[in-house]
Amino acid sequence: MKVILLLFALLHATNAKKTQLRNRELTATADYFECILIEIVADLSGQESKFEHMCQGKDASGAFDMIYYIDDNNNAIPDLDEEGYDIMHNSGRYKLVLTNVIENSDPVITTTPDTDWDIVDLEGVADQGRRLKIRTTGTSTIAIVRVKGKNNAQPTKSASELSNAFFGTHGDPQNLKKRYDLCSFGKMIFTPATGDSFEDGVVEIEIDEPIVGQDVHTLSNKVTLAIYAKFEYHLFNKFDHIAYIMPDGTTYGTGGPKGWMAFAYIKQYLSVFNNENAMYLSHQVHEIGHNLGLYHSSHDNLAYGDQSGVMGYGYTLYDAPQMCFNGAKSWQLGWYNDKALELKSVTSPRSIYLSFFGNYDEVPNNSQSDVVLIRVGYYHILYNLKKGINSETMEFENKVTVTYMKNQRDLSSSKAALGPNDKFSFDSVTVEFCEAQNDKALLSIYPSGSSSTCGNFQGGLVSGGGGTPPIPVPVPAPVP
């Protein structure tokens, strides 16, 4: 699998790569342009993904909702990563301000020898980049936009079929809404957009021009403008997530591949699907996962390589696979915090019952000895049983998985998958899988070089509470 990271250096060369921005109210040489720097993850095929820094600029109404290209052949903008602005890990945090630029054909602006730049840190500022509104608990709405164009260009599936695939409105047994409900145990609920022309969460928007061969980013801008013209408001001001469903024939980038699958804004509201890809369960859950701030789950240096959860490979299946997230992503999402345990350090041997996370509702709160998720340093430990809500996990089934993720905005990396009697050591700590018992993995965790508690498991249990704080969302357990 090939993973491409495009830096915001803009590749100062005659064929400079383009990163995005523009203020539609200004023409020719202008004094001022600004945009929010965001990270987009594009899933181009089963073998290739692309991370890109993009610029989310203003439309005519002044809203930051358009993607714009910056042509920087004049080398006016330095490599912002080298300047200390970690765009990849801070999607929506920074605003780029440019002066003395030239507006060209939509959606491109060009720097000049007189262009100056500045960065404004929006951390703690009102939700200018839509970064602060995204949440991983509670109820969120999704607006599905089915895009049509001239010559009968439209997605293969009808609005009704799309609604069924996302929300199960017509009896689809497995859908995005159900997956998040089950995996979060009712803490993350998605509901269909309502009002105006929406029907079961879907609205149709027609672009009065041919679509085949268009760059999907340019087309997305046109869809955004058409939506505003139709409703006279921005969808992101009313709904939490927006998904554009494009017909076949668009390209990812000018002259790029037509076989792209989907892409999503990190910690932002928008995901975009290429036709039939919107129907595949794993693609839906995966792209919305990016909106929630999740990066890919890697294994063996492959960005999608960890197939134990939905942030790994996607599958061209309508109602499968039924699986959730790996340990690192589960910790990031926070759904199991009241039945998880973080060990800041391991100074003596101890025993822990690691319950299958699918039995979350049967595990006591704030326990030191019976949990569904453990974090030791940057390592996350989960029992990946192949049953129940996780009955179609595609890898490491019935194993205790150990996943590394230092920063919540990084790729996670699968480090070990343990069966009974297996052990794994890291950072002077050893995790040993003593035995499996009634959907629980009996673990011994001890300083490397010390004795395991597997021989006296009960003697190594620690009593009392002290788990991580519970999530204050009182909800009933879902029914698979």
CSV table of N, CA, C and O in Angstrom, one decimal, residues 370-410:
chain,number,residue,atom,x,y,z
A,370,ASP,N,-11.3,-5.5,36.3
A,370,ASP,CA,-12.2,-6.0,35.3
A,370,ASP,C,-12.6,-4.9,34.4
A,370,ASP,O,-13.4,-4.0,34.7
A,371,VAL,N,-12.0,-4.8,33.2
A,371,VAL,CA,-12.1,-3.7,32.3
A,371,VAL,C,-12.3,-4.2,30.8
A,371,VAL,O,-12.0,-5.3,30.5
A,372,VAL,N,-12.6,-3.3,29.9
A,372,VAL,CA,-12.7,-3.7,28.5
A,372,VAL,C,-11.6,-3.1,27.7
A,372,VAL,O,-11.4,-3.4,26.5
A,373,LEU,N,-10.8,-2.2,28.3
A,373,LEU,CA,-9.8,-1.5,27.5
A,373,LEU,C,-8.7,-1.0,28.5
A,373,LEU,O,-9.0,-0.5,29.6
A,374,ILE,N,-7.4,-1.2,28.1
A,374,ILE,CA,-6.3,-0.8,29.0
A,374,ILE,C,-5.4,0.1,28.2
A,374,ILE,O,-5.1,-0.2,27.0
A,375,ARG,N,-4.9,1.1,28.8
A,375,ARG,CA,-3.8,1.9,28.2
A,375,ARG,C,-2.6,1.9,29.1
A,375,ARG,O,-2.7,2.2,30.3
A,376,VAL,N,-1.4,1.5,28.6
A,376,VAL,CA,-0.2,1.6,29.3
A,376,VAL,C,0.8,2.5,28.5
A,376,VAL,O,1.2,2.1,27.4
A,377,GLY,N,1.1,3.7,29.0
A,377,GLY,CA,1.8,4.6,28.1
A,377,GLY,C,1.1,4.9,26.9
A,377,GLY,O,-0.1,5.4,26.9
A,378,TYR,N,1.7,4.7,25.7
A,378,TYR,CA,1.0,4.9,24.4
A,378,TYR,C,0.5,3.6,23.8
A,378,TYR,O,0.1,3.6,22.6
A,379,TYR,N,0.4,2.5,24.6
A,379,TYR,CA,0.0,1.2,24.1
A,379,TYR,C,-1.4,0.9,24.6
A,379,TYR,O,-1.8,1.1,25.8
A,380,HIS,N,-2.3,0.5,23.7
A,380,HIS,CA,-3.7,0.2,24.0
A,380,HIS,C,-4.0,-1.3,23.8
A,380,HIS,O,-3.7,-1.9,22.8
A,381,ILE,N,-4.7,-1.8,24.8
A,381,ILE,CA,-4.9,-3.3,24.9
A,381,ILE,C,-6.4,-3.6,24.9
A,381,ILE,O,-7.1,-3.1,25.7
A,382,LEU,N,-6.8,-4.4,23.9
A,382,LEU,CA,-8.2,-4.7,23.7
A,382,LEU,C,-8.4,-6.2,23.4
A,382,LEU,O,-7.5,-6.8,22.8
A,383,TYR,N,-9.5,-6.8,23.9
A,383,TYR,CA,-9.8,-8.2,23.6
A,383,TYR,C,-10.7,-8.3,22.4
A,383,TYR,O,-11.9,-8.0,22.5
A,384,ASN,N,-10.2,-8.7,21.3
A,384,ASN,CA,-10.8,-8.6,20.0
A,384,ASN,C,-11.6,-9.9,19.6
A,384,ASN,O,-11.3,-10.6,18.6
A,385,LEU,N,-12.6,-10.3,20.5
A,385,LEU,CA,-13.3,-11.5,20.2
A,385,LEU,C,-14.2,-11.3,19.0
A,385,LEU,O,-14.7,-10.3,18.7
A,386,LYS,N,-14.3,-12.4,18.2
A,386,LYS,CA,-15.1,-12.4,17.0
A,386,LYS,C,-16.5,-12.9,17.3
A,386,LYS,O,-16.8,-14.1,17.1
A,387,LYS,N,-17.3,-12.0,17.8
A,387,LYS,CA,-18.7,-12.4,18.2
A,387,LYS,C,-19.5,-11.1,18.4
A,387,LYS,O,-18.9,-10.0,18.5
A,388,GLY,N,-20.8,-11.3,18.5
A,388,GLY,CA,-21.7,-10.2,18.8
A,388,GLY,C,-21.5,-9.0,17.8
A,388,GLY,O,-21.5,-9.2,16.6
A,389,ILE,N,-21.3,-7.8,18.4
A,389,ILE,CA,-21.2,-6.6,17.5
A,389,ILE,C,-19.9,-6.6,16.8
A,389,ILE,O,-19.7,-5.8,15.9
A,390,ASN,N,-19.0,-7.6,17.1
A,390,ASN,CA,-17.7,-7.6,16.4
A,390,ASN,C,-17.5,-9.0,15.7
A,390,ASN,O,-16.4,-9.5,15.5
A,391,SER,N,-18.6,-9.5,15.2
A,391,SER,CA,-18.6,-10.9,14.7
A,391,SER,C,-17.9,-11.1,13.4
A,391,SER,O,-17.7,-12.2,13.0
A,392,GLU,N,-17.6,-10.0,12.7
A,392,GLU,CA,-17.0,-10.1,11.4
A,392,GLU,C,-15.6,-9.3,11.4
A,392,GLU,O,-15.2,-8.9,10.3
A,393,THR,N,-15.0,-9.1,12.5
A,393,THR,CA,-13.7,-8.6,12.5
A,393,THR,C,-12.8,-9.4,11.6
A,393,THR,O,-12.8,-10.6,11.5
A,394,MET,N,-12.0,-8.7,10.8
A,394,MET,CA,-11.3,-9.3,9.7
A,394,MET,C,-9.9,-9.7,10.0
A,394,MET,O,-9.2,-10.3,9.1
A,395,GLU,N,-9.4,-9.4,11.2
A,395,GLU,CA,-8.0,-9.8,11.5
A,395,GLU,C,-7.9,-9.9,13.1
A,395,GLU,O,-8.6,-9.2,13.8
A,396,PHE,N,-6.9,-10.6,13.5
A,396,PHE,CA,-6.6,-10.8,14.9
A,396,PHE,C,-7.8,-11.2,15.8
A,396,PHE,O,-8.0,-10.8,16.9
A,397,GLU,N,-8.7,-12.0,15.1
A,397,GLU,CA,-9.8,-12.5,15.9
A,397,GLU,C,-9.5,-13.3,17.1
A,397,GLU,O,-8.5,-14.2,17.0
A,398,ASN,N,-10.2,-13.1,18.1
A,398,ASN,CA,-10.0,-13.9,19.4
A,398,ASN,C,-8.6,-13.7,20.0
A,398,ASN,O,-8.1,-14.5,20.7
A,399,LYS,N,-8.0,-12.5,19.7
A,399,LYS,CA,-6.7,-12.2,20.2
A,399,LYS,C,-6.8,-11.0,21.1
A,399,LYS,O,-7.7,-10.1,20.9
A,400,VAL,N,-5.8,-10.9,22.0
A,400,VAL,CA,-5.6,-9.6,22.7
A,400,VAL,C,-4.7,-8.8,21.9
A,400,VAL,O,-3.6,-9.1,21.6
A,401,THR,N,-5.2,-7.6,21.4
A,401,THR,CA,-4.4,-6.8,20.5
A,401,THR,C,-3.8,-5.7,21.3
A,401,THR,O,-4.3,-5.1,22.2
A,402,VAL,N,-2.6,-5.3,20.9
A,402,VAL,CA,-1.8,-4.2,21.4
A,402,VAL,C,-1.5,-3.2,20.3
A,402,VAL,O,-0.9,-3.6,19.3
A,403,THR,N,-2.0,-2.0,20.5
A,403,THR,CA,-1.9,-1.0,19.4
A,403,THR,C,-1.3,0.2,20.0
A,403,THR,O,-1.6,0.7,21.1
A,404,TYR,N,-0.3,0.8,19.2
A,404,TYR,CA,0.4,2.0,19.6
A,404,TYR,C,-0.1,3.2,19.0
A,404,TYR,O,-0.4,3.2,17.7
A,405,MET,N,-0.4,4.3,19.7
A,405,MET,CA,-0.7,5.5,19.1
A,405,MET,C,-0.3,6.6,20.1
A,405,MET,O,-0.9,6.8,21.2
A,406,LYS,N,0.7,7.4,19.8
A,406,LYS,CA,1.2,8.4,20.7
A,406,LYS,C,0.3,9.6,20.7
A,406,LYS,O,0.0,10.2,21.8
A,407,ASN,N,-0.1,10.1,19.6
A,407,ASN,CA,-0.9,11.3,19.5
A,407,ASN,C,-2.3,10.9,18.9
A,407,ASN,O,-2.4,10.1,18.0
A,408,GLN,N,-3.3,11.4,19.5
A,408,GLN,CA,-4.7,11.1,19.1
A,408,GLN,C,-4.9,11.4,17.6
A,408,GLN,O,-5.9,10.9,17.1
A,409,ARG,N,-4.1,12.2,17.0
A,409,ARG,CA,-4.3,12.6,15.6
A,409,ARG,C,-3.3,11.9,14.7
A,409,ARG,O,-3.0,12.3,13.6
A,410,ASP,N,-2.7,10.8,15.2
A,410,ASP,CA,-1.8,10.0,14.4
A,410,ASP,C,-2.5,8.7,13.9
A,410,ASP,O,-3.5,8.3,14.3
